[in-house]
PDB file of C-alpha atoms in Angstrom:
ATOM      1  CA  UNK A 189      39.293   3.626  20.207  1.00  0.00           C
ATOM      2  CA  UNK A 190      37.155   3.056  23.262  1.00  0.00           C
ATOM      3  CA  UNK A 191      35.879  -0.367  24.155  1.00  0.00           C
ATOM      4  CA  UNK A 192      33.053  -1.248  21.748  1.00  0.00           C
ATOM      5  CA  UNK A 193      30.515  -1.812  24.477  1.00  0.00           C
ATOM      6  CA  UNK A 194      30.363  -1.824  28.252  1.00  0.00           C
ATOM      7  CA  UNK A 195      31.694  -5.362  28.468  1.00  0.00           C
ATOM      8  CA  UNK A 196      32.934  -6.881  31.717  1.00  0.00           C
ATOM      9  CA  UNK A 197      36.679  -6.440  32.080  1.00  0.00           C
ATOM     10  CA  UNK A 198      37.291 -10.181  31.843  1.00  0.00           C
ATOM     11  CA  UNK A 199      35.843 -10.126  28.323  1.00  0.00           C
ATOM     12  CA  UNK A 200      38.163  -7.324  27.253  1.00  0.00           C
ATOM     13  CA  UNK A 201      41.092  -9.143  28.858  1.00  0.00           C
ATOM     14  CA  UNK A 202      40.262 -12.386  27.048  1.00  0.00           C
ATOM     15  CA  UNK A 203      39.880 -10.639  23.704  1.00  0.00           C
ATOM     16  CA  UNK A 204      43.161  -8.772  24.073  1.00  0.00           C
ATOM     17  CA  UNK A 205      44.990 -11.932  25.165  1.00  0.00           C
ATOM     18  CA  UNK A 206      43.555 -13.872  22.256  1.00  0.00           C
ATOM     19  CA  UNK A 207      44.024 -11.416  19.383  1.00  0.00           C
ATOM     20  CA  UNK A 208      45.829  -8.385  20.789  1.00  0.00           C
ATOM     21  CA  UNK A 209      43.310  -5.816  19.590  1.00  0.00           C
ATOM     22  CA  UNK A 210      39.766  -4.741  20.344  1.00  0.00           C
ATOM     23  CA  UNK A 211      38.425  -4.969  16.808  1.00  0.00           C
ATOM     24  CA  UNK A 212      39.020  -7.394  13.979  1.00  0.00           C
ATOM     25  CA  UNK A 213      37.690  -5.293  11.097  1.00  0.00           C
ATOM     26  CA  UNK A 214      38.580  -1.645  10.607  1.00  0.00           C
ATOM     27  CA  UNK A 215      36.835  -1.121   7.288  1.00  0.00           C
ATOM     28  CA  UNK A 216      34.225  -2.779   5.060  1.00  0.00           C
ATOM     29  CA  UNK A 217      33.978  -2.180   1.321  1.00  0.00           C
ATOM     30  CA  UNK A 218      30.444  -0.715   1.047  1.00  0.00           C
ATOM     31  CA  UNK A 219      29.530  -2.376  -2.243  1.00  0.00           C
ATOM     32  CA  UNK A 220      30.432  -5.759  -0.761  1.00  0.00           C
ATOM     33  CA  UNK A 221      28.516  -5.106   2.463  1.00  0.00           C
ATOM     34  CA  UNK A 222      24.949  -5.921   3.470  1.00  0.00           C
ATOM     35  CA  UNK A 223      23.003  -4.558   6.420  1.00  0.00           C
ATOM     36  CA  UNK A 224      20.832  -7.305   7.921  1.00  0.00           C
ATOM     37  CA  UNK A 225      17.862  -5.989   9.877  1.00  0.00           C
ATOM     38  CA  UNK A 226      16.562  -9.000  11.777  1.00  0.00           C
ATOM     39  CA  UNK A 227      12.947  -9.559  12.900  1.00  0.00           C
ATOM     40  CA  UNK A 228      11.877  -5.935  13.301  1.00  0.00           C
ATOM     41  CA  UNK A 229       8.277  -7.085  12.950  1.00  0.00           C
ATOM     42  CA  UNK A 230       5.331  -5.895  14.979  1.00  0.00           C
ATOM     43  CA  UNK A 231       5.121  -9.176  16.876  1.00  0.00           C
ATOM     44  CA  UNK A 232       8.672  -8.847  18.183  1.00  0.00           C
ATOM     45  CA  UNK A 233       9.030  -5.080  18.476  1.00  0.00           C
ATOM     46  CA  UNK A 234       5.747  -4.446  20.268  1.00  0.00           C
ATOM     47  CA  UNK A 235       6.099  -1.667  22.802  1.00  0.00           C
ATOM     48  CA  UNK A 236       9.600  -2.584  24.008  1.00  0.00           C
ATOM     49  CA  UNK A 237      11.134   0.838  24.479  1.00  0.00           C
ATOM     50  CA  UNK A 238      14.730  -0.227  23.926  1.00  0.00           C
ATOM     51  CA  UNK A 239      13.822  -1.874  20.615  1.00  0.00           C
ATOM     52  CA  UNK A 240      11.568   0.904  19.313  1.00  0.00           C
ATOM     53  CA  UNK A 241      14.178   3.438  20.370  1.00  0.00           C
ATOM     54  CA  UNK A 242      16.902   1.959  18.181  1.00  0.00           C
ATOM     55  CA  UNK A 243      14.887   2.249  14.934  1.00  0.00           C
ATOM     56  CA  UNK A 244      16.466   5.654  14.058  1.00  0.00           C
ATOM     57  CA  UNK A 245      19.907   4.030  14.293  1.00  0.00           C
ATOM     58  CA  UNK A 246      18.887   1.203  11.957  1.00  0.00           C
ATOM     59  CA  UNK A 247      17.471   3.720   9.495  1.00  0.00           C
ATOM     60  CA  UNK A 248      20.638   5.834   9.676  1.00  0.00           C
ATOM     61  CA  UNK A 249      22.897   2.880   8.845  1.00  0.00           C
ATOM     62  CA  UNK A 250      20.534   1.821   6.049  1.00  0.00           C
ATOM     63  CA  UNK A 251      20.599   5.304   4.473  1.00  0.00           C
ATOM     64  CA  UNK A 252      24.365   5.518   4.737  1.00  0.00           C
ATOM     65  CA  UNK A 253      25.052   2.081   3.251  1.00  0.00           C
ATOM     66  CA  UNK A 254      22.408   2.438   0.542  1.00  0.00           C
ATOM     67  CA  UNK A 255      23.960   5.712  -0.610  1.00  0.00           C
ATOM     68  CA  UNK A 256      27.311   3.950  -1.050  1.00  0.00           C
ATOM     69  CA  UNK A 257      25.941   1.113  -3.136  1.00  0.00           C
ATOM     70  CA  UNK A 258      25.617  -1.481  -0.384  1.00  0.00           C
ATOM     71  CA  UNK A 259      22.704  -3.839   0.165  1.00  0.00           C
ATOM     72  CA  UNK A 260      20.002  -3.358   2.797  1.00  0.00           C
ATOM     73  CA  UNK A 261      18.145  -6.535   3.736  1.00  0.00           C
ATOM     74  CA  UNK A 262      15.035  -6.664   5.917  1.00  0.00           C
ATOM     75  CA  UNK A 263      14.897 -10.193   7.305  1.00  0.00           C
ATOM     76  CA  UNK A 264      11.705 -11.337   8.959  1.00  0.00           C
ATOM     77  CA  UNK A 265      10.392 -14.512  10.586  1.00  0.00           C
ATOM     78  CA  UNK A 266       7.622 -16.593   9.036  1.00  0.00           C
ATOM     79  CA  UNK A 267       6.699 -19.202  11.633  1.00  0.00           C
ATOM     80  CA  UNK A 268       3.663 -20.712   9.947  1.00  0.00           C
ATOM     81  CA  UNK A 269       0.872 -20.378   7.417  1.00  0.00           C
ATOM     82  CA  UNK A 270      -2.802 -21.314   7.388  1.00  0.00           C
ATOM     83  CA  UNK A 271      -2.620 -22.580  10.961  1.00  0.00           C
ATOM     84  CA  UNK A 272       0.288 -24.934  10.281  1.00  0.00           C
ATOM     85  CA  UNK A 273       3.679 -24.532  11.884  1.00  0.00           C
ATOM     86  CA  UNK A 274       6.877 -24.308   9.842  1.00  0.00           C
ATOM     87  CA  UNK A 275       8.797 -25.378  12.958  1.00  0.00           C
ATOM     88  CA  UNK A 276       6.770 -27.940  14.951  1.00  0.00           C
ATOM     89  CA  UNK A 277       9.575 -29.036  17.279  1.00  0.00           C
ATOM     90  CA  UNK A 278       9.824 -25.456  18.533  1.00  0.00           C
ATOM     91  CA  UNK A 279       6.125 -24.713  18.805  1.00  0.00           C
ATOM     92  CA  UNK A 280       5.214 -28.084  20.300  1.00  0.00           C
ATOM     93  CA  UNK A 281       7.924 -28.193  22.956  1.00  0.00           C
ATOM     94  CA  UNK A 282       8.970 -24.682  23.953  1.00  0.00           C
ATOM     95  CA  UNK A 283       5.539 -23.051  24.408  1.00  0.00           C
ATOM     96  CA  UNK A 284       2.238 -23.782  26.033  1.00  0.00           C
ATOM     97  CA  UNK A 285      -0.259 -24.775  23.329  1.00  0.00           C
ATOM     98  CA  UNK A 286      -1.830 -21.321  23.447  1.00  0.00           C
ATOM     99  CA  UNK A 287       1.447 -19.443  23.225  1.00  0.00           C
ATOM    100  CA  UNK A 288       2.739 -21.718  20.484  1.00  0.00           C
ATOM    101  CA  UNK A 289      -0.345 -21.061  18.390  1.00  0.00           C
ATOM    102  CA  UNK A 290      -0.018 -17.331  19.036  1.00  0.00           C
ATOM    103  CA  UNK A 291       3.618 -17.287  17.897  1.00  0.00           C
ATOM    104  CA  UNK A 292       2.815 -19.376  14.826  1.00  0.00           C
ATOM    105  CA  UNK A 293      -0.223 -17.369  13.759  1.00  0.00           C
ATOM    106  CA  UNK A 294       1.024 -13.847  14.467  1.00  0.00           C
ATOM    107  CA  UNK A 295       4.136 -14.645  12.455  1.00  0.00           C
ATOM    108  CA  UNK A 296       2.148 -15.968   9.507  1.00  0.00           C
ATOM    109  CA  UNK A 297       1.746 -13.933   6.297  1.00  0.00           C
ATOM    110  CA  UNK A 298      -1.239 -11.616   6.413  1.00  0.00           C
ATOM    111  CA  UNK A 299      -1.269 -11.147  10.175  1.00  0.00           C
ATOM    112  CA  UNK A 300      -0.412  -7.632  11.445  1.00  0.00           C
ATOM    113  CA  UNK A 301       2.251  -9.137  13.691  1.00  0.00           C
ATOM    114  CA  UNK A 302       4.112 -10.426  10.644  1.00  0.00           C
ATOM    115  CA  UNK A 303       4.504  -6.941   9.150  1.00  0.00           C
ATOM    116  CA  UNK A 304       7.621  -4.862   9.655  1.00  0.00           C
ATOM    117  CA  UNK A 305       7.347  -1.907  12.045  1.00  0.00           C
ATOM    118  CA  UNK A 306       5.925   1.187  10.366  1.00  0.00           C
ATOM    119  CA  UNK A 307       8.856   3.423  11.334  1.00  0.00           C
ATOM    120  CA  UNK A 308      11.427   1.399   9.406  1.00  0.00           C
ATOM    121  CA  UNK A 309      12.586   3.126   6.218  1.00  0.00           C
ATOM    122  CA  UNK A 310      12.205   0.289   3.723  1.00  0.00           C
ATOM    123  CA  UNK A 311      13.050   1.419   0.189  1.00  0.00           C
ATOM    124  CA  UNK A 312      12.008  -0.217  -3.121  1.00  0.00           C
ATOM    125  CA  UNK A 313      15.585  -1.242  -3.958  1.00  0.00           C
ATOM    126  CA  UNK A 314      16.085  -3.074  -0.663  1.00  0.00           C
ATOM    127  CA  UNK A 315      15.781  -6.833  -0.261  1.00  0.00           C
ATOM    128  CA  UNK A 316      12.981  -8.261   1.885  1.00  0.00           C
ATOM    129  CA  UNK A 317      13.489 -11.853   2.920  1.00  0.00           C
ATOM    130  CA  UNK A 318      11.789 -14.241   5.349  1.00  0.00           C
ATOM    131  CA  UNK A 319      13.267 -17.126   7.309  1.00  0.00           C
ATOM    132  CA  UNK A 320      11.723 -20.061   9.174  1.00  0.00           C
ATOM    133  CA  UNK A 321      14.386 -20.461  11.872  1.00  0.00           C
ATOM    134  CA  UNK A 322      16.224 -18.109  14.222  1.00  0.00           C
ATOM    135  CA  UNK A 323      19.076 -17.864  11.717  1.00  0.00           C
ATOM    136  CA  UNK A 324      18.489 -17.358   7.992  1.00  0.00           C
ATOM    137  CA  UNK A 325      21.760 -19.213   7.314  1.00  0.00           C
ATOM    138  CA  UNK A 326      20.420 -22.586   8.459  1.00  0.00           C
ATOM    139  CA  UNK A 327      19.950 -24.904   5.471  1.00  0.00           C
ATOM    140  CA  UNK A 328      16.395 -24.596   4.209  1.00  0.00           C
ATOM    141  CA  UNK A 329      15.541 -21.597   6.396  1.00  0.00           C
ATOM    142  CA  UNK A 330      15.882 -19.004   3.618  1.00  0.00           C
ATOM    143  CA  UNK A 331      17.659 -18.185   0.366  1.00  0.00           C
ATOM    144  CA  UNK A 332      19.843 -15.521   1.948  1.00  0.00           C
ATOM    145  CA  UNK A 333      23.146 -16.891   0.690  1.00  0.00           C
ATOM    146  CA  UNK A 334      21.912 -16.948  -2.897  1.00  0.00           C
ATOM    147  CA  UNK A 335      21.032 -13.262  -2.596  1.00  0.00           C
ATOM    148  CA  UNK A 336      24.316 -12.335  -0.943  1.00  0.00           C
ATOM    149  CA  UNK A 337      26.440 -14.301  -3.387  1.00  0.00           C
ATOM    150  CA  UNK A 338      24.657 -12.778  -6.378  1.00  0.00           C
ATOM    151  CA  UNK A 339      25.704  -9.348  -5.113  1.00  0.00           C
ATOM    152  CA  UNK A 340      29.252 -10.342  -4.201  1.00  0.00           C
ATOM    153  CA  UNK A 341      28.649  -9.640  -0.507  1.00  0.00           C
ATOM    154  CA  UNK A 342      31.366 -10.710   1.923  1.00  0.00           C
ATOM    155  CA  UNK A 343      30.704  -8.416   4.902  1.00  0.00           C
ATOM    156  CA  UNK A 344      27.617  -8.096   7.101  1.00  0.00           C
ATOM    157  CA  UNK A 345      26.350  -5.570   9.622  1.00  0.00           C
ATOM    158  CA  UNK A 346      23.765  -7.182  11.891  1.00  0.00           C
ATOM    159  CA  UNK A 347      20.988  -5.202  13.597  1.00  0.00           C
ATOM    160  CA  UNK A 348      17.516  -5.994  14.914  1.00  0.00           C
ATOM    161  CA  UNK A 349      15.922  -8.029  17.680  1.00  0.00           C
ATOM    162  CA  UNK A 350      16.413  -9.990  19.805  1.00  0.00           C
ATOM    163  CA  UNK A 351      20.122  -9.481  20.328  1.00  0.00           C
ATOM    164  CA  UNK A 352      20.671 -12.815  22.064  1.00  0.00           C
ATOM    165  CA  UNK A 353      18.320 -14.870  19.924  1.00  0.00           C
ATOM    166  CA  UNK A 354      17.867 -14.382  16.175  1.00  0.00           C
ATOM    167  CA  UNK A 355      20.461 -11.611  15.811  1.00  0.00           C
ATOM    168  CA  UNK A 356      23.224 -13.515  17.554  1.00  0.00           C
ATOM    169  CA  UNK A 357      22.227 -16.756  15.813  1.00  0.00           C
ATOM    170  CA  UNK A 358      22.415 -15.100  12.387  1.00  0.00           C
ATOM    171  CA  UNK A 359      25.672 -13.318  13.173  1.00  0.00           C
ATOM    172  CA  UNK A 360      27.396 -16.470  14.487  1.00  0.00           C
ATOM    173  CA  UNK A 361      26.263 -18.587  11.558  1.00  0.00           C
ATOM    174  CA  UNK A 362      27.312 -15.933   9.049  1.00  0.00           C
ATOM    175  CA  UNK A 363      30.842 -15.863  10.449  1.00  0.00           C
ATOM    176  CA  UNK A 364      30.991 -19.639  10.234  1.00  0.00           C
ATOM    177  CA  UNK A 365      29.907 -19.322   6.593  1.00  0.00           C
ATOM    178  CA  UNK A 366      32.969 -17.096   6.012  1.00  0.00           C
ATOM    179  CA  UNK A 367      31.352 -13.663   6.171  1.00  0.00           C
ATOM    180  CA  UNK A 368      32.963 -10.793   8.047  1.00  0.00           C
ATOM    181  CA  UNK A 369      30.424  -9.692  10.659  1.00  0.00           C
ATOM    182  CA  UNK A 370      29.791  -6.732  12.936  1.00  0.00           C
ATOM    183  CA  UNK A 371      26.922  -6.485  15.430  1.00  0.00           C
ATOM    184  CA  UNK A 372      25.850  -2.942  16.281  1.00  0.00           C
ATOM    185  CA  UNK A 373      25.465  -2.404  20.018  1.00  0.00           C
ATOM    186  CA  UNK A 374      22.870   0.395  19.789  1.00  0.00           C
ATOM    187  CA  UNK A 375      21.017  -1.059  16.794  1.00  0.00           C
ATOM    188  CA  UNK A 376      20.366  -4.485  18.322  1.00  0.00           C
ATOM    189  CA  UNK A 377      17.864  -4.803  21.115  1.00  0.00           C
ATOM    190  CA  UNK A 378      16.340  -7.241  23.576  1.00  0.00           C
ATOM    191  CA  UNK A 379      13.604  -7.149  26.168  1.00  0.00           C
ATOM    192  CA  UNK A 380      16.104  -7.099  29.048  1.00  0.00           C
ATOM    193  CA  UNK A 381      19.528  -5.425  29.184  1.00  0.00           C
ATOM    194  CA  UNK A 382      21.028  -8.605  30.628  1.00  0.00           C
ATOM    195  CA  UNK A 383      19.937 -10.537  27.528  1.00  0.00           C
ATOM    196  CA  UNK A 384      21.329  -7.830  25.261  1.00  0.00           C
ATOM    197  CA  UNK A 385      24.698  -7.932  27.020  1.00  0.00           C
ATOM    198  CA  UNK A 386      24.791 -11.733  26.977  1.00  0.00           C
ATOM    199  CA  UNK A 387      24.257 -11.847  23.226  1.00  0.00           C
ATOM    200  CA  UNK A 388      26.888  -9.235  22.443  1.00  0.00           C
ATOM    201  CA  UNK A 389      29.398 -10.704  24.897  1.00  0.00           C
ATOM    202  CA  UNK A 390      29.131 -14.196  23.454  1.00  0.00           C
ATOM    203  CA  UNK A 391      29.446 -12.975  19.872  1.00  0.00           C
ATOM    204  CA  UNK A 392      32.305 -10.556  20.517  1.00  0.00           C
ATOM    205  CA  UNK A 393      34.680 -13.074  22.039  1.00  0.00           C
ATOM    206  CA  UNK A 394      34.979 -15.350  19.006  1.00  0.00           C
ATOM    207  CA  UNK A 395      32.719 -14.391  16.112  1.00  0.00           C
ATOM    208  CA  UNK A 396      33.141 -10.731  15.168  1.00  0.00           C
ATOM    209  CA  UNK A 397      33.169  -7.105  16.209  1.00  0.00           C
ATOM    210  CA  UNK A 398      30.703  -5.069  18.219  1.00  0.00           C
ATOM    211  CA  UNK A 399      30.562  -1.409  17.175  1.00  0.00           C
ATOM    212  CA  UNK A 400      28.205   1.536  17.696  1.00  0.00           C
ATOM    213  CA  UNK A 401      26.076   3.134  14.994  1.00  0.00           C
ATOM    214  CA  UNK A 402      28.387   6.133  14.963  1.00  0.00           C
ATOM    215  CA  UNK A 403      31.461   3.944  14.559  1.00  0.00           C
ATOM    216  CA  UNK A 404      29.885   1.984  11.708  1.00  0.00           C
ATOM    217  CA  UNK A 405      29.026   5.153   9.789  1.00  0.00           C
ATOM    218  CA  UNK A 406      32.194   7.074  10.619  1.00  0.00           C
ATOM    219  CA  UNK A 407      34.844   4.346  10.604  1.00  0.00           C
ATOM    220  CA  UNK A 408      33.669   1.078   9.078  1.00  0.00           C
ATOM    221  CA  UNK A 409      31.793   2.610   6.126  1.00  0.00           C
ATOM    222  CA  UNK A 410      33.346   6.080   5.774  1.00  0.00           C
TER     223      UNK A 410
END
């Protein structure tokens, strides 16, 4: 196969020296696989062309996995409620007061920013889950592992935004919780291509595979 993404050559060289192959996982059992769609909410998606443009790829993977009995999970961020932050250390220290309040309130239930983007194909049988940290696998951030374990899930396909923030955080933590994980290069997105590449590069070297939408549908979940 071709390289899974346009990684710098040193990354490919390190991967090949470490494990002798470009990919770790050739195939996932669909009924034991979940697609995680991370933070595709109006607040995060906005008008970022690269993020809006990948929605058809997310929907395509969701349709394909759903048809094979796999689980589709739409994972959003809930940062606060009723003007109170669920994550004060983040809002109080990493934003100006105005921007912290904006992040908290737009990602509170009932605000339009909290809603998932209208072009996402969310079906009644899918799971919708909210987290209070970048990664849903952090203790107390969500009940994601209860949901996955109830379905016998051991493999995850991670998509969404931002590649180098919540998507990478979730994907790394999932691998360290003993899930097999793939990030999808053209179904994760970030505001800047440099951030996108940084997230994928970091993940690929030690945490899992990076594949394209076509490869996931054709090869991983045939």
